[in-house]
Amino acid sequence: MIITTRVKDIDKFLSLKDEWNRLLRESNSNNITLTWEWLYTWWKIYGNNRELCIITVYEDGVLVGLAPLLKIYRKRGYFKSFYFNSIEFLASGEDEGHQICSEYLDFIILKGREQEILTHILDYLTHQLVNEWDEIVLPDIKEESINFNILRSYSKENGLRFTIQKTEPCSIAKLPSTWEDFLSSAPSSLRYKINRGRRELEKLNSRYVEVKREDELNQAIKTLIELHQQRWEGKGKPGGFASPQRRAFHQQIIPICLRNGWLKLCFLEIDNTPIGSLYNFKYNNKIYFYQSGIIPHKNKHLRPGLLLHSFGIEEAIKEGLHEYDFLKTGKSEYKYPWTNYTPNLLLIRIAKPGLKNSLYCFIEGFLDYLRKIKYFCERFISKDKN
């Protein structure tokens, strides 16, 4: 017997921990950003103006499906003139400047049962909760996710408007069996920089260290934040830890990850002084690069960020891991030389039919058309002047 219900209170969310993580390990969506620890920590910090809307599916008392969702009231459109009751993934939709950037969000469903169980979840949303939402917004779901095609087909069959609002590539290094194989397949310029940088590093009193004890964490987190903020604030930018909410999230999640064996927080030191930090996660046979902090060295061949990644990748290969994931590529061109696999992440919007949504889509489409016209006109004028 299959029973589908909604979780609305944090105590029930808390009680789901063991079942949640067991199901995640048995799903095709097994990423660190979908662990109970990540999402529960996020909710404690960001849940104030949101309502839990986790959908659970049990079969004969066993959890076989999870939709990690929330509800929020959104103002949308260029003039913020459209009001939508929105259902979204947990760990998404933060205000600009406070985002955690939880990539690879998805539904958590027992492997091989995706079609059946996700249909139960969507039926629950479109029938039991039909009056509680105008749109379902699902960011950072993998294009190759089994659930993506199910969502698209279900929407078409049930008269819902399905749109892909954004596509963003990720940068991933699929890892070979040896470090030598990785180096030989890397672009020659990257290979030169790694080898030259390591030779320069060997001339100095240097070391690459990983934080492995909880009593080291407070100082390590402080150093990570200082290194990162120093560099970005020097460029006149706020930096990744400027937000108190984001900083609080990482101060809470880092000790949890260390205890679970998921943390890879490493430093590059010269004369016992940190010149670079690398904040990674190790989960499900892969490394996720999350954040770094570096002090540029006077020796141009000694690039702390590049060297830290080289040590991190070499270590991952020795541990038999499969991938080193740089997450979204964005404007970070330094990720390209490391990359040999670039899957896309999608922002999906599913909306109920109706006048409000039709008017919203028409106006947004028209404004997008005007933006494109403006862009081409500016390019034409610039070209004509040259």
C-alpha positions as a Markdown table, in Angstrom:
| # | Residue | x | y | z |
|---|---|---|---|---|
| 1 | Met | 0.0 | 0.0 | 0.0 |
| 2 | Ile | 1.3 | 3.4 | -1.0 |
| 3 | Ile | 0.7 | 6.5 | 1.2 |
| 4 | Thr | 1.6 | 10.0 | 0.2 |
| 5 | Thr | 1.7 | 12.8 | 2.8 |
| 6 | Arg | 3.0 | 16.2 | 3.4 |
| 7 | Val | 5.5 | 17.2 | 6.1 |
| 8 | Lys | 4.9 | 20.8 | 7.4 |
| 9 | Asp | 6.6 | 20.9 | 10.8 |
| 10 | Ile | 10.3 | 20.9 | 11.7 |
| 11 | Asp | 10.0 | 18.2 | 14.3 |
| 12 | Lys | 8.8 | 15.7 | 11.7 |
| 13 | Phe | 11.6 | 16.9 | 9.4 |
| 14 | Leu | 14.0 | 16.2 | 12.2 |
| 15 | Ser | 12.7 | 12.7 | 12.7 |
| 16 | Leu | 13.2 | 11.8 | 9.0 |
| 17 | Lys | 17.0 | 11.9 | 9.2 |
| 18 | Asp | 17.8 | 8.2 | 9.1 |
| 19 | Glu | 15.1 | 7.3 | 6.6 |
| 20 | Trp | 16.0 | 10.2 | 4.4 |
| 21 | Asn | 19.7 | 9.4 | 4.1 |
| 22 | Arg | 19.0 | 5.7 | 3.6 |
| 23 | Leu | 16.7 | 6.5 | 0.6 |
| 24 | Leu | 19.1 | 9.0 | -0.8 |
| 25 | Arg | 21.8 | 6.3 | -0.9 |
| 26 | Glu | 19.4 | 4.1 | -2.7 |
| 27 | Ser | 18.4 | 6.7 | -5.3 |
| 28 | Asn | 19.9 | 8.1 | -8.5 |
| 29 | Ser | 20.0 | 11.6 | -6.9 |
| 30 | Asn | 22.7 | 10.8 | -4.3 |
| 31 | Asn | 24.5 | 14.2 | -3.9 |
| 32 | Ile | 25.7 | 16.0 | -0.8 |
| 33 | Thr | 23.3 | 18.9 | -1.3 |
| 34 | Leu | 20.3 | 16.5 | -0.9 |
| 35 | Thr | 21.5 | 14.9 | 2.4 |
| 36 | Trp | 19.3 | 15.5 | 5.4 |
| 37 | Glu | 22.1 | 17.3 | 7.1 |
| 38 | Trp | 22.6 | 19.9 | 4.3 |
| 39 | Leu | 18.9 | 20.6 | 3.9 |
| 40 | Tyr | 18.0 | 20.6 | 7.6 |
| 41 | Thr | 20.9 | 23.0 | 8.3 |
| 42 | Trp | 19.7 | 25.2 | 5.5 |
| 43 | Trp | 16.2 | 25.3 | 6.8 |
| 44 | Lys | 17.2 | 26.3 | 10.3 |
| 45 | Ile | 18.9 | 29.4 | 8.8 |
| 46 | Tyr | 16.7 | 30.3 | 5.8 |
| 47 | Gly | 13.3 | 29.0 | 6.7 |
| 48 | Asn | 11.8 | 32.0 | 8.4 |
| 49 | Asn | 9.6 | 33.3 | 5.7 |
| 50 | Arg | 9.0 | 29.9 | 4.1 |
| 51 | Glu | 6.7 | 27.0 | 4.8 |
| 52 | Leu | 7.9 | 23.4 | 4.7 |
| 53 | Cys | 6.2 | 21.3 | 2.1 |
| 54 | Ile | 8.1 | 18.0 | 2.0 |
| 55 | Ile | 6.2 | 15.3 | 0.3 |
| 56 | Thr | 6.8 | 11.7 | 1.5 |
| 57 | Val | 5.8 | 8.5 | -0.2 |
| 58 | Tyr | 5.7 | 5.3 | 1.9 |
| 59 | Glu | 5.1 | 1.8 | 0.6 |
| 60 | Asp | 4.1 | -0.7 | 3.3 |
| 61 | Gly | 5.7 | 1.6 | 5.9 |
| 62 | Val | 9.0 | 2.1 | 4.0 |
| 63 | Leu | 10.0 | 5.5 | 2.6 |
| 64 | Val | 10.4 | 5.1 | -1.2 |
| 65 | Gly | 10.0 | 8.7 | -2.3 |
| 66 | Leu | 10.8 | 12.3 | -1.1 |
| 67 | Ala | 10.1 | 15.7 | -2.6 |
| 68 | Pro | 12.3 | 18.1 | -0.6 |
| 69 | Leu | 10.1 | 21.2 | -1.1 |
| 70 | Leu | 8.9 | 24.4 | 0.5 |
| 71 | Lys | 6.3 | 27.0 | -0.1 |
| 72 | Ile | 6.9 | 30.8 | -0.4 |
| 73 | Tyr | 5.0 | 33.8 | -1.7 |
| 74 | Arg | 6.9 | 35.4 | -4.5 |
| 75 | Lys | 6.8 | 38.8 | -6.4 |
| 76 | Arg | 7.8 | 38.2 | -9.9 |
| 77 | Gly | 8.2 | 40.1 | -13.2 |
| 78 | Tyr | 10.2 | 43.1 | -14.2 |
| 79 | Phe | 8.1 | 45.4 | -12.0 |
| 80 | Lys | 7.4 | 42.8 | -9.3 |
| 81 | Ser | 3.8 | 43.2 | -10.2 |
| 82 | Phe | 2.9 | 39.5 | -10.3 |
| 83 | Tyr | 2.3 | 37.5 | -7.1 |
| 84 | Phe | 2.7 | 33.8 | -7.1 |
| 85 | Asn | 2.3 | 31.1 | -4.5 |
| 86 | Ser | 5.5 | 29.2 | -5.3 |
| 87 | Ile | 6.6 | 25.7 | -4.5 |
| 88 | Glu | 10.4 | 25.3 | -4.7 |
| 89 | Phe | 13.2 | 23.0 | -3.8 |
| 90 | Leu | 14.6 | 23.3 | -0.3 |
| 91 | Ala | 18.0 | 25.0 | -0.3 |
| 92 | Ser | 17.1 | 27.3 | -3.1 |
| 93 | Gly | 15.6 | 30.7 | -3.8 |
| 94 | Glu | 17.7 | 32.7 | -1.3 |
| 95 | Asp | 17.9 | 36.5 | -1.7 |
| 96 | Glu | 20.8 | 37.6 | -3.9 |
| 97 | Gly | 24.0 | 37.8 | -2.0 |
| 98 | His | 22.9 | 35.1 | 0.5 |
| 99 | Gln | 22.8 | 32.1 | -1.7 |
| 100 | Ile | 24.3 | 28.8 | -0.6 |
| 101 | Cys | 24.4 | 27.6 | -4.3 |
| 102 | Ser | 23.1 | 24.1 | -3.6 |
| 103 | Glu | 23.6 | 22.4 | -6.9 |
| 104 | Tyr | 22.2 | 19.0 | -8.1 |
| 105 | Leu | 18.9 | 19.4 | -6.4 |
| 106 | Asp | 16.3 | 16.8 | -7.3 |
| 107 | Phe | 13.5 | 14.5 | -6.1 |
| 108 | Ile | 14.8 | 11.5 | -4.0 |
| 109 | Ile | 13.2 | 8.3 | -5.2 |
| 110 | Leu | 14.1 | 4.6 | -4.9 |
| 111 | Lys | 16.2 | 3.6 | -7.9 |
| 112 | Gly | 14.2 | 2.0 | -10.6 |
| 113 | Arg | 10.8 | 3.4 | -9.2 |
| 114 | Glu | 11.1 | 7.0 | -10.5 |
| 115 | Gln | 8.2 | 6.9 | -13.0 |
| 116 | Glu | 5.7 | 5.4 | -10.5 |
| 117 | Ile | 6.8 | 7.3 | -7.4 |
| 118 | Leu | 7.3 | 10.7 | -8.9 |
| 119 | Thr | 3.9 | 10.4 | -10.5 |
| 120 | His | 2.4 | 9.9 | -7.1 |
| 121 | Ile | 4.2 | 13.0 | -5.8 |
| 122 | Leu | 3.0 | 15.1 | -8.8 |
| 123 | Asp | -0.6 | 13.8 | -8.5 |
| 124 | Tyr | -0.5 | 14.8 | -4.8 |
| 125 | Leu | 0.6 | 18.3 | -5.8 |
| 126 | Thr | -1.9 | 18.7 | -8.6 |
| 127 | His | -4.8 | 17.3 | -6.8 |
| 128 | Gln | -4.5 | 17.4 | -3.0 |
| 129 | Leu | -2.6 | 20.7 | -3.0 |
| 130 | Val | -4.0 | 22.2 | -6.2 |
| 131 | Asn | -5.3 | 25.4 | -4.5 |
| 132 | Glu | -2.0 | 26.1 | -2.7 |
| 133 | Trp | 0.3 | 26.9 | -5.5 |
| 134 | Asp | 0.6 | 28.8 | -8.8 |
| 135 | Glu | 4.0 | 27.6 | -9.9 |
| 136 | Ile | 6.6 | 24.9 | -9.1 |
| 137 | Val | 10.1 | 26.3 | -9.5 |
| 138 | Leu | 12.9 | 23.7 | -9.6 |
| 139 | Pro | 16.5 | 25.1 | -9.9 |
| 140 | Asp | 19.7 | 23.2 | -10.4 |
| 141 | Ile | 18.3 | 19.9 | -11.5 |
| 142 | Lys | 20.6 | 17.9 | -13.9 |
| 143 | Glu | 19.5 | 17.7 | -17.5 |
| 144 | Glu | 20.3 | 14.0 | -17.5 |
| 145 | Ser | 18.2 | 13.3 | -14.4 |
| 146 | Ile | 15.6 | 10.6 | -14.9 |
| 147 | Asn | 13.2 | 12.8 | -13.1 |
| 148 | Phe | 13.6 | 15.7 | -15.5 |
| 149 | Asn | 12.0 | 13.7 | -18.4 |
| 150 | Ile | 9.2 | 12.5 | -16.1 |
| 151 | Leu | 8.4 | 16.1 | -15.0 |
| 152 | Arg | 8.3 | 17.3 | -18.6 |
| 153 | Ser | 6.0 | 14.4 | -19.8 |
| 154 | Tyr | 3.7 | 14.7 | -16.8 |
| 155 | Ser | 3.3 | 18.5 | -17.3 |
| 156 | Lys | 2.4 | 18.0 | -21.0 |
| 157 | Glu | -0.1 | 15.2 | -20.2 |
| 158 | Asn | -1.8 | 17.2 | -17.5 |
| 159 | Gly | -2.0 | 20.6 | -19.2 |
| 160 | Leu | 0.7 | 22.3 | -17.1 |
| 161 | Arg | 3.1 | 24.9 | -18.6 |
| 162 | Phe | 6.6 | 23.5 | -18.5 |
| 163 | Thr | 9.5 | 25.8 | -19.3 |
| 164 | Ile | 13.3 | 25.7 | -19.0 |
| 165 | Gln | 14.2 | 29.1 | -17.8 |
| 166 | Lys | 17.9 | 28.8 | -17.5 |
| 167 | Thr | 20.6 | 26.3 | -18.6 |
| 168 | Glu | 24.1 | 26.4 | -16.9 |
| 169 | Pro | 27.0 | 24.0 | -17.5 |
| 170 | Cys | 29.1 | 22.4 | -14.7 |
| 171 | Ser | 32.8 | 21.7 | -15.0 |
| 172 | Ile | 33.8 | 18.2 | -14.0 |
| 173 | Ala | 37.1 | 16.3 | -14.2 |
| 174 | Lys | 36.4 | 12.6 | -14.7 |
| 175 | Leu | 39.4 | 11.0 | -13.0 |
| 176 | Pro | 41.6 | 8.3 | -14.4 |
| 177 | Ser | 43.4 | 5.6 | -12.3 |
| 178 | Thr | 46.7 | 7.5 | -11.9 |
| 179 | Trp | 47.9 | 11.1 | -11.4 |
| 180 | Glu | 50.3 | 10.5 | -14.3 |
| 181 | Asp | 47.4 | 9.7 | -16.6 |
| 182 | Phe | 45.6 | 12.8 | -15.5 |
| 183 | Leu | 48.7 | 15.0 | -16.2 |
| 184 | Ser | 49.3 | 13.5 | -19.6 |
| 185 | Ser | 45.7 | 14.1 | -20.7 |
| 186 | Ala | 45.7 | 17.7 | -19.3 |
| 187 | Pro | 46.3 | 20.7 | -21.7 |
| 188 | Ser | 50.0 | 21.4 | -22.0 |
| 189 | Ser | 49.6 | 24.8 | -20.5 |
| 190 | Leu | 48.0 | 23.4 | -17.4 |
| 191 | Arg | 50.5 | 20.6 | -17.2 |
| 192 | Tyr | 53.4 | 23.2 | -17.4 |
| 193 | Lys | 51.9 | 25.4 | -14.7 |
| 194 | Ile | 51.4 | 22.5 | -12.3 |
| 195 | Asn | 54.9 | 21.0 | -12.8 |
| 196 | Arg | 56.6 | 24.5 | -12.6 |
| 197 | Gly | 54.6 | 25.5 | -9.6 |
| 198 | Arg | 55.4 | 22.4 | -7.7 |
| 199 | Arg | 59.1 | 22.7 | -8.4 |
| 200 | Glu | 59.0 | 26.3 | -7.1 |
| 201 | Leu | 57.1 | 25.1 | -4.0 |
| 202 | Glu | 59.7 | 22.5 | -3.3 |
| 203 | Lys | 62.3 | 25.2 | -2.9 |
| 204 | Leu | 60.4 | 26.7 | 0.0 |
| 205 | Asn | 59.4 | 25.6 | 3.5 |
| 206 | Ser | 56.0 | 24.6 | 2.4 |
| 207 | Arg | 53.3 | 22.0 | 3.2 |
| 208 | Tyr | 49.9 | 20.9 | 2.1 |
| 209 | Val | 47.7 | 20.1 | 5.2 |
| 210 | Glu | 44.2 | 18.8 | 5.7 |
| 211 | Val | 42.0 | 19.5 | 8.7 |
| 212 | Lys | 41.1 | 16.2 | 10.3 |
| 213 | Arg | 40.3 | 17.0 | 14.0 |
| 214 | Glu | 37.3 | 18.9 | 15.3 |
| 215 | Asp | 39.5 | 20.9 | 17.7 |
| 216 | Glu | 41.2 | 22.4 | 14.7 |
| 217 | Leu | 38.0 | 23.6 | 13.0 |
| 218 | Asn | 37.4 | 27.0 | 14.6 |
| 219 | Gln | 40.8 | 28.3 | 13.6 |
| 220 | Ala | 40.6 | 26.6 | 10.2 |
| 221 | Ile | 37.2 | 28.1 | 9.4 |
| 222 | Lys | 38.4 | 31.5 | 10.5 |
| 223 | Thr | 41.5 | 31.2 | 8.3 |
| 224 | Leu | 39.4 | 30.1 | 5.3 |
| 225 | Ile | 37.1 | 33.1 | 5.7 |
| 226 | Glu | 39.9 | 35.5 | 6.1 |
| 227 | Leu | 41.8 | 34.3 | 3.1 |
| 228 | His | 38.7 | 34.3 | 0.9 |
| 229 | Gln | 37.4 | 37.7 | 2.1 |
| 230 | Gln | 40.8 | 39.4 | 2.0 |
| 231 | Arg | 41.2 | 38.7 | -1.7 |
| 232 | Trp | 37.7 | 39.6 | -2.8 |
| 233 | Glu | 37.3 | 42.7 | -0.6 |
| 234 | Gly | 40.7 | 43.8 | -2.1 |
| 235 | Lys | 38.9 | 43.8 | -5.5 |
| 236 | Gly | 36.1 | 45.9 | -4.1 |
| 237 | Lys | 33.7 | 42.9 | -4.0 |
| 238 | Pro | 31.8 | 41.5 | -1.0 |
| 239 | Gly | 33.2 | 38.0 | -1.2 |
| 240 | Gly | 31.5 | 34.6 | -0.6 |
| 241 | Phe | 31.3 | 34.9 | 3.2 |
| 242 | Ala | 30.1 | 38.5 | 3.5 |
| 243 | Ser | 26.5 | 37.3 | 4.1 |
| 244 | Pro | 25.9 | 36.5 | 7.8 |
| 245 | Gln | 23.4 | 33.8 | 6.8 |
| 246 | Arg | 25.8 | 32.2 | 4.4 |
| 247 | Arg | 28.6 | 32.3 | 7.0 |
| 248 | Ala | 26.4 | 30.8 | 9.7 |
| 249 | Phe | 25.4 | 28.0 | 7.3 |
| 250 | His | 29.0 | 27.0 | 6.7 |
| 251 | Gln | 30.0 | 27.4 | 10.4 |
| 252 | Gln | 27.3 | 24.8 | 11.2 |
| 253 | Ile | 27.7 | 22.4 | 8.2 |
| 254 | Ile | 31.5 | 22.1 | 8.3 |
| 255 | Pro | 31.6 | 20.3 | 11.7 |
| 256 | Ile | 28.8 | 18.0 | 10.6 |
| 257 | Cys | 30.7 | 17.2 | 7.4 |
| 258 | Leu | 33.9 | 16.5 | 9.3 |
| 259 | Arg | 32.1 | 14.0 | 11.7 |
| 260 | Asn | 30.5 | 12.3 | 8.7 |
| 261 | Gly | 33.8 | 12.0 | 6.7 |
| 262 | Trp | 32.5 | 14.5 | 4.0 |
| 263 | Leu | 34.9 | 17.4 | 4.6 |
| 264 | Lys | 38.1 | 18.1 | 2.7 |
| 265 | Leu | 39.3 | 21.4 | 4.1 |
| 266 | Cys | 42.9 | 21.9 | 3.1 |
| 267 | Phe | 45.6 | 24.6 | 3.3 |
| 268 | Leu | 48.8 | 25.4 | 1.5 |
| 269 | Glu | 51.4 | 26.9 | 3.9 |
| 270 | Ile | 54.8 | 28.6 | 3.5 |
| 271 | Asp | 56.8 | 29.1 | 6.6 |
| 272 | Asn | 53.8 | 27.9 | 8.6 |
| 273 | Thr | 51.7 | 30.7 | 7.2 |
| 274 | Pro | 48.6 | 29.8 | 5.1 |
| 275 | Ile | 48.7 | 31.3 | 1.6 |
| 276 | Gly | 45.8 | 29.3 | 0.2 |
| 277 | Ser | 42.7 | 27.3 | 1.4 |
| 278 | Leu | 40.5 | 24.8 | -0.4 |
| 279 | Tyr | 37.1 | 24.0 | 0.9 |
| 280 | Asn | 35.8 | 20.8 | -0.7 |
| 281 | Phe | 33.4 | 18.0 | 0.1 |
| 282 | Lys | 33.9 | 14.3 | -0.4 |
| 283 | Tyr | 30.7 | 12.4 | -1.0 |
| 284 | Asn | 29.6 | 9.4 | -3.0 |
| 285 | Asn | 33.0 | 8.7 | -4.6 |
| 286 | Lys | 33.5 | 12.3 | -5.8 |
| 287 | Ile | 34.9 | 15.6 | -4.7 |
| 288 | Tyr | 32.9 | 18.8 | -4.8 |
| 289 | Phe | 34.9 | 22.0 | -4.9 |
| 290 | Tyr | 33.0 | 24.6 | -3.0 |
| 291 | Gln | 35.1 | 27.6 | -2.1 |
| 292 | Ser | 38.8 | 28.8 | -1.8 |
| 293 | Gly | 40.8 | 31.6 | -0.5 |
| 294 | Ile | 44.3 | 32.6 | -1.7 |
| 295 | Ile | 47.0 | 35.2 | -1.3 |
| 296 | Pro | 48.8 | 35.7 | -4.7 |
| 297 | His | 52.5 | 34.9 | -4.3 |
| 298 | Lys | 55.2 | 37.2 | -5.6 |
| 299 | Asn | 56.6 | 34.3 | -7.6 |
| 300 | Lys | 54.3 | 34.2 | -10.7 |
| 301 | His | 54.9 | 30.5 | -11.2 |
| 302 | Leu | 53.6 | 29.7 | -7.7 |
| 303 | Arg | 49.9 | 29.8 | -8.1 |
| 304 | Pro | 48.3 | 28.8 | -4.7 |
| 305 | Gly | 44.8 | 28.1 | -6.2 |
| 306 | Leu | 46.0 | 26.0 | -9.1 |
| 307 | Leu | 48.4 | 24.0 | -6.8 |
| 308 | Leu | 45.7 | 23.3 | -4.3 |
| 309 | His | 43.5 | 21.9 | -7.0 |
| 310 | Ser | 46.3 | 19.8 | -8.3 |
| 311 | Phe | 47.0 | 18.4 | -4.8 |
| 312 | Gly | 43.3 | 17.8 | -4.3 |
| 313 | Ile | 42.9 | 15.9 | -7.6 |
| 314 | Glu | 46.0 | 13.8 | -7.0 |
| 315 | Glu | 44.7 | 12.9 | -3.6 |
| 316 | Ala | 41.3 | 12.0 | -5.0 |
| 317 | Ile | 42.8 | 9.7 | -7.6 |
| 318 | Lys | 44.9 | 8.0 | -4.9 |
| 319 | Glu | 41.7 | 7.4 | -2.9 |
| 320 | Gly | 40.0 | 5.9 | -6.0 |
| 321 | Leu | 37.4 | 8.6 | -6.4 |
| 322 | His | 35.7 | 9.0 | -9.8 |
| 323 | Glu | 35.2 | 12.8 | -10.2 |
| 324 | Tyr | 36.5 | 16.2 | -9.1 |
| 325 | Asp | 33.5 | 18.5 | -9.6 |
| 326 | Phe | 34.1 | 22.2 | -9.9 |
| 327 | Leu | 30.3 | 22.8 | -9.9 |
| 328 | Lys | 28.8 | 25.5 | -12.1 |
| 329 | Thr | 31.3 | 27.0 | -14.6 |
| 330 | Gly | 29.8 | 30.5 | -14.5 |
| 331 | Lys | 32.4 | 33.1 | -15.4 |
| 332 | Ser | 35.3 | 31.1 | -13.9 |
| 333 | Glu | 37.4 | 30.5 | -16.9 |
| 334 | Tyr | 40.1 | 28.9 | -14.8 |
| 335 | Lys | 37.9 | 25.8 | -14.5 |
| 336 | Tyr | 38.0 | 25.0 | -18.3 |
| 337 | Pro | 41.5 | 23.4 | -18.5 |
| 338 | Trp | 40.7 | 20.9 | -15.7 |
| 339 | Thr | 37.4 | 19.9 | -17.3 |
| 340 | Asn | 36.5 | 16.9 | -19.5 |
| 341 | Tyr | 32.8 | 16.7 | -18.8 |
| 342 | Thr | 30.2 | 19.5 | -18.8 |
| 343 | Pro | 26.7 | 18.4 | -17.8 |
| 344 | Asn | 24.0 | 21.1 | -17.7 |
| 345 | Leu | 21.9 | 22.2 | -14.7 |
| 346 | Leu | 18.4 | 23.5 | -15.5 |
| 347 | Leu | 16.0 | 25.9 | -13.9 |
| 348 | Ile | 12.5 | 24.4 | -14.5 |
| 349 | Arg | 9.2 | 26.2 | -14.0 |
| 350 | Ile | 5.9 | 24.4 | -14.0 |
| 351 | Ala | 2.8 | 26.6 | -13.9 |
| 352 | Lys | -0.9 | 26.0 | -13.8 |
| 353 | Pro | -2.8 | 27.4 | -16.8 |
| 354 | Gly | -4.7 | 30.6 | -16.2 |
| 355 | Leu | -4.8 | 34.3 | -17.1 |
| 356 | Lys | -2.2 | 35.4 | -14.5 |
| 357 | Asn | 0.4 | 33.0 | -15.8 |
| 358 | Ser | -0.4 | 33.7 | -19.4 |
| 359 | Leu | -0.1 | 37.5 | -18.9 |
| 360 | Tyr | 3.2 | 37.0 | -16.9 |
| 361 | Cys | 4.7 | 34.9 | -19.6 |
| 362 | Phe | 3.6 | 37.3 | -22.4 |
| 363 | Ile | 5.1 | 40.3 | -20.6 |
| 364 | Glu | 8.3 | 38.5 | -19.7 |
| 365 | Gly | 8.7 | 37.2 | -23.3 |
| 366 | Phe | 8.1 | 40.7 | -24.7 |
| 367 | Leu | 10.7 | 42.2 | -22.3 |
| 368 | Asp | 13.2 | 39.5 | -23.2 |
| 369 | Tyr | 12.6 | 40.3 | -26.9 |
| 370 | Leu | 13.2 | 44.0 | -26.3 |
| 371 | Arg | 16.4 | 43.2 | -24.4 |
| 372 | Lys | 17.7 | 41.2 | -27.4 |
| 373 | Ile | 16.8 | 44.0 | -29.8 |
| 374 | Lys | 18.7 | 46.4 | -27.5 |
| 375 | Tyr | 21.7 | 44.1 | -27.4 |
| 376 | Phe | 21.9 | 43.7 | -31.2 |
| 377 | Cys | 21.5 | 47.5 | -31.7 |
| 378 | Glu | 24.3 | 48.3 | -29.3 |
| 379 | Arg | 26.6 | 45.8 | -31.0 |
| 380 | Phe | 25.7 | 47.2 | -34.5 |
| 381 | Ile | 26.4 | 50.8 | -33.3 |
| 382 | Ser | 29.7 | 49.8 | -31.7 |
| 383 | Lys | 30.7 | 47.9 | -34.8 |
| 384 | Asp | 29.8 | 50.9 | -37.0 |
| 385 | Lys | 31.9 | 53.3 | -34.8 |
| 386 | Asn | 34.9 | 51.0 | -35.1 |
